[in-house]
PDB file of C-alpha atoms in Angstrom:
ATOM      1  CA  UNK A   1     195.928 168.701  45.146  1.00  0.00           C
ATOM      2  CA  UNK A   2     194.898 165.530  46.330  1.00  0.00           C
ATOM      3  CA  UNK A   3     192.552 165.328  49.308  1.00  0.00           C
ATOM      4  CA  UNK A   4     191.742 163.208  52.383  1.00  0.00           C
ATOM      5  CA  UNK A   5     188.117 162.938  53.941  1.00  0.00           C
ATOM      6  CA  UNK A   6     188.113 160.945  56.699  1.00  0.00           C
ATOM      7  CA  UNK A   7     184.735 159.204  57.714  1.00  0.00           C
ATOM      8  CA  UNK A   8     184.892 157.899  61.323  1.00  0.00           C
ATOM      9  CA  UNK A   9     183.195 154.881  62.440  1.00  0.00           C
ATOM     10  CA  UNK A  10     181.582 154.618  65.613  1.00  0.00           C
ATOM     11  CA  UNK A  11     181.072 151.027  65.971  1.00  0.00           C
ATOM     12  CA  UNK A  12     181.055 148.295  64.145  1.00  0.00           C
ATOM     13  CA  UNK A  13     177.566 148.449  62.572  1.00  0.00           C
ATOM     14  CA  UNK A  14     176.196 152.048  62.420  1.00  0.00           C
ATOM     15  CA  UNK A  15     177.599 155.712  61.111  1.00  0.00           C
ATOM     16  CA  UNK A  16     176.785 158.909  62.349  1.00  0.00           C
ATOM     17  CA  UNK A  17     175.689 161.105  59.864  1.00  0.00           C
ATOM     18  CA  UNK A  18     177.750 164.069  61.597  1.00  0.00           C
ATOM     19  CA  UNK A  19     181.106 162.501  60.709  1.00  0.00           C
ATOM     20  CA  UNK A  20     180.436 163.039  56.660  1.00  0.00           C
ATOM     21  CA  UNK A  21     181.124 166.928  57.731  1.00  0.00           C
ATOM     22  CA  UNK A  22     184.803 166.246  56.769  1.00  0.00           C
ATOM     23  CA  UNK A  23     183.069 164.852  53.540  1.00  0.00           C
ATOM     24  CA  UNK A  24     181.331 167.823  52.925  1.00  0.00           C
ATOM     25  CA  UNK A  25     184.310 170.419  54.084  1.00  0.00           C
ATOM     26  CA  UNK A  26     186.292 168.670  51.570  1.00  0.00           C
ATOM     27  CA  UNK A  27     184.465 169.158  48.958  1.00  0.00           C
ATOM     28  CA  UNK A  28     183.787 172.257  49.867  1.00  0.00           C
ATOM     29  CA  UNK A  29     187.730 173.076  49.109  1.00  0.00           C
ATOM     30  CA  UNK A  30     187.714 170.934  46.109  1.00  0.00           C
ATOM     31  CA  UNK A  31     185.166 173.379  44.298  1.00  0.00           C
ATOM     32  CA  UNK A  32     187.619 176.178  45.477  1.00  0.00           C
ATOM     33  CA  UNK A  33     190.835 175.055  44.493  1.00  0.00           C
ATOM     34  CA  UNK A  34     190.124 172.060  42.235  1.00  0.00           C
ATOM     35  CA  UNK A  35     191.786 168.358  43.164  1.00  0.00           C
ATOM     36  CA  UNK A  36     191.370 165.046  43.585  1.00  0.00           C
ATOM     37  CA  UNK A  37     188.836 164.157  46.972  1.00  0.00           C
ATOM     38  CA  UNK A  38     189.376 160.328  48.057  1.00  0.00           C
ATOM     39  CA  UNK A  39     187.031 159.221  51.013  1.00  0.00           C
ATOM     40  CA  UNK A  40     188.597 156.536  53.677  1.00  0.00           C
ATOM     41  CA  UNK A  41     187.153 155.222  56.664  1.00  0.00           C
ATOM     42  CA  UNK A  42     189.222 152.837  59.208  1.00  0.00           C
ATOM     43  CA  UNK A  43     186.482 150.480  59.852  1.00  0.00           C
ATOM     44  CA  UNK A  44     184.529 147.099  59.146  1.00  0.00           C
ATOM     45  CA  UNK A  45     183.017 146.677  55.977  1.00  0.00           C
ATOM     46  CA  UNK A  46     179.816 148.323  57.685  1.00  0.00           C
ATOM     47  CA  UNK A  47     181.441 151.149  56.415  1.00  0.00           C
ATOM     48  CA  UNK A  48     181.166 150.545  52.622  1.00  0.00           C
ATOM     49  CA  UNK A  49     177.532 152.391  52.446  1.00  0.00           C
ATOM     50  CA  UNK A  50     178.495 155.210  53.710  1.00  0.00           C
ATOM     51  CA  UNK A  51     181.933 155.367  51.403  1.00  0.00           C
ATOM     52  CA  UNK A  52     179.435 155.028  48.408  1.00  0.00           C
ATOM     53  CA  UNK A  53     177.549 157.945  49.283  1.00  0.00           C
ATOM     54  CA  UNK A  54     180.691 160.227  50.173  1.00  0.00           C
ATOM     55  CA  UNK A  55     181.375 159.316  46.379  1.00  0.00           C
ATOM     56  CA  UNK A  56     177.727 159.948  45.733  1.00  0.00           C
ATOM     57  CA  UNK A  57     177.648 163.724  46.597  1.00  0.00           C
ATOM     58  CA  UNK A  58     180.721 163.855  44.649  1.00  0.00           C
ATOM     59  CA  UNK A  59     184.149 162.104  45.958  1.00  0.00           C
ATOM     60  CA  UNK A  60     186.502 161.026  43.292  1.00  0.00           C
ATOM     61  CA  UNK A  61     187.271 157.585  44.891  1.00  0.00           C
ATOM     62  CA  UNK A  62     186.926 156.002  48.374  1.00  0.00           C
ATOM     63  CA  UNK A  63     188.268 152.996  50.379  1.00  0.00           C
ATOM     64  CA  UNK A  64     187.808 150.829  53.071  1.00  0.00           C
ATOM     65  CA  UNK A  65     190.759 150.597  55.698  1.00  0.00           C
ATOM     66  CA  UNK A  66     190.256 147.459  57.007  1.00  0.00           C
ATOM     67  CA  UNK A  67     190.459 147.431  60.973  1.00  0.00           C
ATOM     68  CA  UNK A  68     192.536 144.357  61.897  1.00  0.00           C
ATOM     69  CA  UNK A  69     190.211 141.009  62.953  1.00  0.00           C
ATOM     70  CA  UNK A  70     191.642 140.637  66.318  1.00  0.00           C
ATOM     71  CA  UNK A  71     189.436 143.930  66.957  1.00  0.00           C
ATOM     72  CA  UNK A  72     185.610 142.653  68.061  1.00  0.00           C
ATOM     73  CA  UNK A  73     185.005 146.977  68.206  1.00  0.00           C
ATOM     74  CA  UNK A  74     185.718 150.415  67.130  1.00  0.00           C
ATOM     75  CA  UNK A  75     189.093 151.006  68.878  1.00  0.00           C
ATOM     76  CA  UNK A  76     189.503 154.327  71.104  1.00  0.00           C
ATOM     77  CA  UNK A  77     190.610 157.682  69.580  1.00  0.00           C
ATOM     78  CA  UNK A  78     194.563 156.983  70.303  1.00  0.00           C
ATOM     79  CA  UNK A  79     194.783 153.787  68.879  1.00  0.00           C
ATOM     80  CA  UNK A  80     192.280 154.590  66.325  1.00  0.00           C
ATOM     81  CA  UNK A  81     194.253 157.863  65.194  1.00  0.00           C
ATOM     82  CA  UNK A  82     197.602 155.571  65.323  1.00  0.00           C
ATOM     83  CA  UNK A  83     195.981 152.993  62.562  1.00  0.00           C
ATOM     84  CA  UNK A  84     194.800 155.628  60.475  1.00  0.00           C
ATOM     85  CA  UNK A  85     198.435 157.078  60.156  1.00  0.00           C
ATOM     86  CA  UNK A  86     200.148 153.968  59.795  1.00  0.00           C
ATOM     87  CA  UNK A  87     198.185 153.471  56.853  1.00  0.00           C
ATOM     88  CA  UNK A  88     198.294 156.910  55.240  1.00  0.00           C
ATOM     89  CA  UNK A  89     201.540 158.273  55.449  1.00  0.00           C
ATOM     90  CA  UNK A  90     202.698 156.884  52.530  1.00  0.00           C
ATOM     91  CA  UNK A  91     199.778 158.582  50.180  1.00  0.00           C
ATOM     92  CA  UNK A  92     200.442 161.195  48.824  1.00  0.00           C
ATOM     93  CA  UNK A  93     197.928 164.059  50.080  1.00  0.00           C
ATOM     94  CA  UNK A  94     197.982 168.173  50.725  1.00  0.00           C
ATOM     95  CA  UNK A  95     195.059 167.820  52.734  1.00  0.00           C
ATOM     96  CA  UNK A  96     193.238 165.640  55.403  1.00  0.00           C
ATOM     97  CA  UNK A  97     190.035 166.620  56.465  1.00  0.00           C
ATOM     98  CA  UNK A  98     188.756 165.333  59.855  1.00  0.00           C
ATOM     99  CA  UNK A  99     185.081 165.443  61.324  1.00  0.00           C
ATOM    100  CA  UNK A 100     184.773 167.417  64.916  1.00  0.00           C
ATOM    101  CA  UNK A 101     181.874 164.775  65.447  1.00  0.00           C
ATOM    102  CA  UNK A 102     183.204 161.428  67.069  1.00  0.00           C
ATOM    103  CA  UNK A 103     182.551 158.715  69.575  1.00  0.00           C
ATOM    104  CA  UNK A 104     185.265 160.913  71.881  1.00  0.00           C
ATOM    105  CA  UNK A 105     182.341 163.498  73.052  1.00  0.00           C
ATOM    106  CA  UNK A 106     183.067 165.776  69.810  1.00  0.00           C
ATOM    107  CA  UNK A 107     186.193 166.334  71.526  1.00  0.00           C
ATOM    108  CA  UNK A 108     187.925 165.716  68.309  1.00  0.00           C
ATOM    109  CA  UNK A 109     190.852 163.501  69.859  1.00  0.00           C
ATOM    110  CA  UNK A 110     190.855 161.711  66.389  1.00  0.00           C
ATOM    111  CA  UNK A 111     191.996 164.725  64.142  1.00  0.00           C
ATOM    112  CA  UNK A 112     194.417 165.952  67.157  1.00  0.00           C
ATOM    113  CA  UNK A 113     196.320 162.659  67.275  1.00  0.00           C
ATOM    114  CA  UNK A 114     196.232 161.544  63.411  1.00  0.00           C
ATOM    115  CA  UNK A 115     198.020 165.039  62.996  1.00  0.00           C
ATOM    116  CA  UNK A 116     200.634 164.465  65.863  1.00  0.00           C
ATOM    117  CA  UNK A 117     201.550 160.992  64.514  1.00  0.00           C
ATOM    118  CA  UNK A 118     201.891 162.347  61.049  1.00  0.00           C
ATOM    119  CA  UNK A 119     203.560 165.821  62.029  1.00  0.00           C
ATOM    120  CA  UNK A 120     201.037 168.013  60.389  1.00  0.00           C
ATOM    121  CA  UNK A 121     200.151 171.264  61.273  1.00  0.00           C
ATOM    122  CA  UNK A 122     196.174 171.289  62.492  1.00  0.00           C
ATOM    123  CA  UNK A 123     193.299 173.184  62.963  1.00  0.00           C
ATOM    124  CA  UNK A 124     190.245 172.398  64.730  1.00  0.00           C
ATOM    125  CA  UNK A 125     186.875 173.614  65.078  1.00  0.00           C
ATOM    126  CA  UNK A 126     186.806 175.036  61.427  1.00  0.00           C
ATOM    127  CA  UNK A 127     184.289 176.579  59.790  1.00  0.00           C
ATOM    128  CA  UNK A 128     185.322 177.730  56.569  1.00  0.00           C
ATOM    129  CA  UNK A 129     188.106 177.285  54.153  1.00  0.00           C
ATOM    130  CA  UNK A 130     189.786 179.502  51.713  1.00  0.00           C
ATOM    131  CA  UNK A 131     192.774 179.055  49.313  1.00  0.00           C
ATOM    132  CA  UNK A 132     196.118 181.084  50.557  1.00  0.00           C
ATOM    133  CA  UNK A 133     198.377 183.035  48.049  1.00  0.00           C
ATOM    134  CA  UNK A 134     201.223 181.736  49.367  1.00  0.00           C
ATOM    135  CA  UNK A 135     199.484 177.701  48.365  1.00  0.00           C
ATOM    136  CA  UNK A 136     198.700 177.244  51.727  1.00  0.00           C
ATOM    137  CA  UNK A 137     195.403 176.777  53.368  1.00  0.00           C
ATOM    138  CA  UNK A 138     193.405 179.528  55.332  1.00  0.00           C
ATOM    139  CA  UNK A 139     190.711 178.634  57.752  1.00  0.00           C
ATOM    140  CA  UNK A 140     188.109 180.343  60.105  1.00  0.00           C
ATOM    141  CA  UNK A 141     188.054 178.388  63.349  1.00  0.00           C
ATOM    142  CA  UNK A 142     184.683 179.282  65.474  1.00  0.00           C
ATOM    143  CA  UNK A 143     184.132 179.383  69.350  1.00  0.00           C
ATOM    144  CA  UNK A 144     181.754 180.523  71.072  1.00  0.00           C
ATOM    145  CA  UNK A 145     182.116 184.425  71.165  1.00  0.00           C
ATOM    146  CA  UNK A 146     184.861 184.370  68.478  1.00  0.00           C
ATOM    147  CA  UNK A 147     186.615 183.263  65.657  1.00  0.00           C
ATOM    148  CA  UNK A 148     190.225 183.165  64.813  1.00  0.00           C
ATOM    149  CA  UNK A 149     192.069 183.108  61.110  1.00  0.00           C
ATOM    150  CA  UNK A 150     195.171 180.753  60.436  1.00  0.00           C
ATOM    151  CA  UNK A 151     197.536 180.217  57.795  1.00  0.00           C
ATOM    152  CA  UNK A 152     198.252 176.118  57.351  1.00  0.00           C
ATOM    153  CA  UNK A 153     200.841 175.368  55.146  1.00  0.00           C
ATOM    154  CA  UNK A 154     200.180 172.143  52.825  1.00  0.00           C
ATOM    155  CA  UNK A 155     200.237 169.046  53.933  1.00  0.00           C
ATOM    156  CA  UNK A 156     198.006 169.767  56.609  1.00  0.00           C
ATOM    157  CA  UNK A 157     194.993 168.443  58.496  1.00  0.00           C
ATOM    158  CA  UNK A 158     191.697 170.235  59.032  1.00  0.00           C
ATOM    159  CA  UNK A 159     188.798 169.158  61.822  1.00  0.00           C
ATOM    160  CA  UNK A 160     185.693 170.527  60.210  1.00  0.00           C
ATOM    161  CA  UNK A 161     182.270 171.416  61.333  1.00  0.00           C
ATOM    162  CA  UNK A 162     178.484 170.839  59.943  1.00  0.00           C
ATOM    163  CA  UNK A 163     177.840 173.727  58.033  1.00  0.00           C
ATOM    164  CA  UNK A 164     173.857 173.962  58.009  1.00  0.00           C
ATOM    165  CA  UNK A 165     173.223 176.404  54.929  1.00  0.00           C
ATOM    166  CA  UNK A 166     176.050 174.911  53.262  1.00  0.00           C
ATOM    167  CA  UNK A 167     175.081 171.246  52.931  1.00  0.00           C
ATOM    168  CA  UNK A 168     176.320 169.007  50.195  1.00  0.00           C
ATOM    169  CA  UNK A 169     174.183 165.928  49.081  1.00  0.00           C
ATOM    170  CA  UNK A 170     174.270 163.062  46.751  1.00  0.00           C
ATOM    171  CA  UNK A 171     172.992 163.414  43.240  1.00  0.00           C
ATOM    172  CA  UNK A 172     171.456 160.256  40.810  1.00  0.00           C
ATOM    173  CA  UNK A 173     174.213 160.426  38.606  1.00  0.00           C
ATOM    174  CA  UNK A 174     176.777 160.379  41.642  1.00  0.00           C
ATOM    175  CA  UNK A 175     174.409 157.439  43.170  1.00  0.00           C
ATOM    176  CA  UNK A 176     175.129 155.397  39.538  1.00  0.00           C
ATOM    177  CA  UNK A 177     178.932 155.886  39.964  1.00  0.00           C
ATOM    178  CA  UNK A 178     179.048 154.785  43.830  1.00  0.00           C
ATOM    179  CA  UNK A 179     177.172 151.973  43.271  1.00  0.00           C
ATOM    180  CA  UNK A 180     179.383 150.953  39.690  1.00  0.00           C
ATOM    181  CA  UNK A 181     182.927 151.647  41.855  1.00  0.00           C
ATOM    182  CA  UNK A 182     184.471 149.040  43.454  1.00  0.00           C
ATOM    183  CA  UNK A 183     185.306 150.370  46.701  1.00  0.00           C
ATOM    184  CA  UNK A 184     188.986 148.687  47.551  1.00  0.00           C
ATOM    185  CA  UNK A 185     190.042 147.276  50.983  1.00  0.00           C
ATOM    186  CA  UNK A 186     193.164 148.497  52.883  1.00  0.00           C
ATOM    187  CA  UNK A 187     194.537 146.848  55.612  1.00  0.00           C
ATOM    188  CA  UNK A 188     195.417 148.751  58.697  1.00  0.00           C
ATOM    189  CA  UNK A 189     198.796 148.982  59.438  1.00  0.00           C
ATOM    190  CA  UNK A 190     200.547 150.845  62.520  1.00  0.00           C
ATOM    191  CA  UNK A 191     204.054 151.733  61.645  1.00  0.00           C
ATOM    192  CA  UNK A 192     205.153 154.902  61.700  1.00  0.00           C
ATOM    193  CA  UNK A 193     207.497 156.899  59.937  1.00  0.00           C
ATOM    194  CA  UNK A 194     209.382 159.905  61.736  1.00  0.00           C
ATOM    195  CA  UNK A 195     208.372 163.348  60.067  1.00  0.00           C
ATOM    196  CA  UNK A 196     209.698 166.693  60.214  1.00  0.00           C
ATOM    197  CA  UNK A 197     207.395 169.535  62.129  1.00  0.00           C
ATOM    198  CA  UNK A 198     205.602 172.025  60.650  1.00  0.00           C
ATOM    199  CA  UNK A 199     204.299 175.315  62.048  1.00  0.00           C
ATOM    200  CA  UNK A 200     200.967 177.437  62.111  1.00  0.00           C
ATOM    201  CA  UNK A 201     200.604 181.276  60.982  1.00  0.00           C
ATOM    202  CA  UNK A 202     198.001 183.102  63.058  1.00  0.00           C
ATOM    203  CA  UNK A 203     196.775 185.733  61.021  1.00  0.00           C
ATOM    204  CA  UNK A 204     194.468 187.162  63.380  1.00  0.00           C
ATOM    205  CA  UNK A 205     191.650 186.788  66.003  1.00  0.00           C
ATOM    206  CA  UNK A 206     188.309 188.668  66.461  1.00  0.00           C
ATOM    207  CA  UNK A 207     185.897 188.776  69.330  1.00  0.00           C
ATOM    208  CA  UNK A 208     182.453 188.601  68.172  1.00  0.00           C
ATOM    209  CA  UNK A 209     181.054 190.726  71.443  1.00  0.00           C
ATOM    210  CA  UNK A 210     182.611 191.420  75.077  1.00  0.00           C
ATOM    211  CA  UNK A 211     181.141 189.244  77.479  1.00  0.00           C
ATOM    212  CA  UNK A 212     179.968 191.211  80.596  1.00  0.00           C
ATOM    213  CA  UNK A 213     180.884 190.978  83.958  1.00  0.00           C
ATOM    214  CA  UNK A 214     179.460 188.379  86.093  1.00  0.00           C
ATOM    215  CA  UNK A 215     178.041 189.092  89.284  1.00  0.00           C
ATOM    216  CA  UNK A 216     179.033 187.520  92.421  1.00  0.00           C
ATOM    217  CA  UNK A 217     176.501 186.360  94.703  1.00  0.00           C
ATOM    218  CA  UNK A 218     177.604 186.719  98.738  1.00  0.00           C
ATOM    219  CA  UNK A 219     174.473 184.654 100.209  1.00  0.00           C
ATOM    220  CA  UNK A 220     173.631 181.436 101.515  1.00  0.00           C
ATOM    221  CA  UNK A 221     173.296 178.695  99.060  1.00  0.00           C
ATOM    222  CA  UNK A 222     169.472 178.232  98.913  1.00  0.00           C
ATOM    223  CA  UNK A 223     169.071 182.099  97.914  1.00  0.00           C
ATOM    224  CA  UNK A 224     172.111 181.843  95.593  1.00  0.00           C
ATOM    225  CA  UNK A 225     170.055 178.601  93.554  1.00  0.00           C
ATOM    226  CA  UNK A 226     167.387 180.899  93.637  1.00  0.00           C
ATOM    227  CA  UNK A 227     168.694 184.038  92.584  1.00  0.00           C
ATOM    228  CA  UNK A 228     170.671 182.234  89.809  1.00  0.00           C
ATOM    229  CA  UNK A 229     167.515 180.855  88.550  1.00  0.00           C
ATOM    230  CA  UNK A 230     165.497 184.581  88.437  1.00  0.00           C
ATOM    231  CA  UNK A 231     168.696 185.792  86.027  1.00  0.00           C
ATOM    232  CA  UNK A 232     168.438 182.209  83.940  1.00  0.00           C
ATOM    233  CA  UNK A 233     164.400 182.667  83.547  1.00  0.00           C
ATOM    234  CA  UNK A 234     165.490 186.429  82.659  1.00  0.00           C
ATOM    235  CA  UNK A 235     167.917 186.200  80.072  1.00  0.00           C
ATOM    236  CA  UNK A 236     165.320 182.884  78.439  1.00  0.00           C
ATOM    237  CA  UNK A 237     168.020 179.820  79.303  1.00  0.00           C
ATOM    238  CA  UNK A 238     165.528 177.907  81.165  1.00  0.00           C
TER     239      UNK A 238
END
């Protein structure tokens, strides 16, 4: 299985550590199913150290997709996703992992847009993945009060959440290998091919807890504010 982990560069000279969520999710899935993980980043040469870090964590290869020099800053999510899609559409892949954390205020626009441009089934806010019996991928999507299990056919795209208790770190051997490896640079491309539609199967949806019915306050504004503050204090919200 060929797995791609997308590292999102949010500025021309820095990298957010949260974007390693995609790398960690890809490596956790590799431990279950085997395969070859490639870390990719669309950006500038400032992204090379983080690509080496991804290799040191366990990725098998990495490459920088170089932004066209006409860009003086990292493009907004729509253009960013299109540049990514145009470049990787002809690569061989079964699974793409992106991160839920990005410059777009954690709305994971980049992942959704990339899936749309590549005509891939996709799922966001994914906390766990496992191998499906029918060669697909089972994902567990996290919500505030519930979770949802989906079966995605491959190839597909998954936007992953960080898993605090399951972090993956660099190893000494990995660091040595990463700095001995040449990181190739690929020119970005915006030309897109037409693709076929794919579909996602909902396996189950489970509420974690029932929400209590709220209280309607029919009092003057100042009294309502005071009442809301009291409720928040009692529930240790503030």
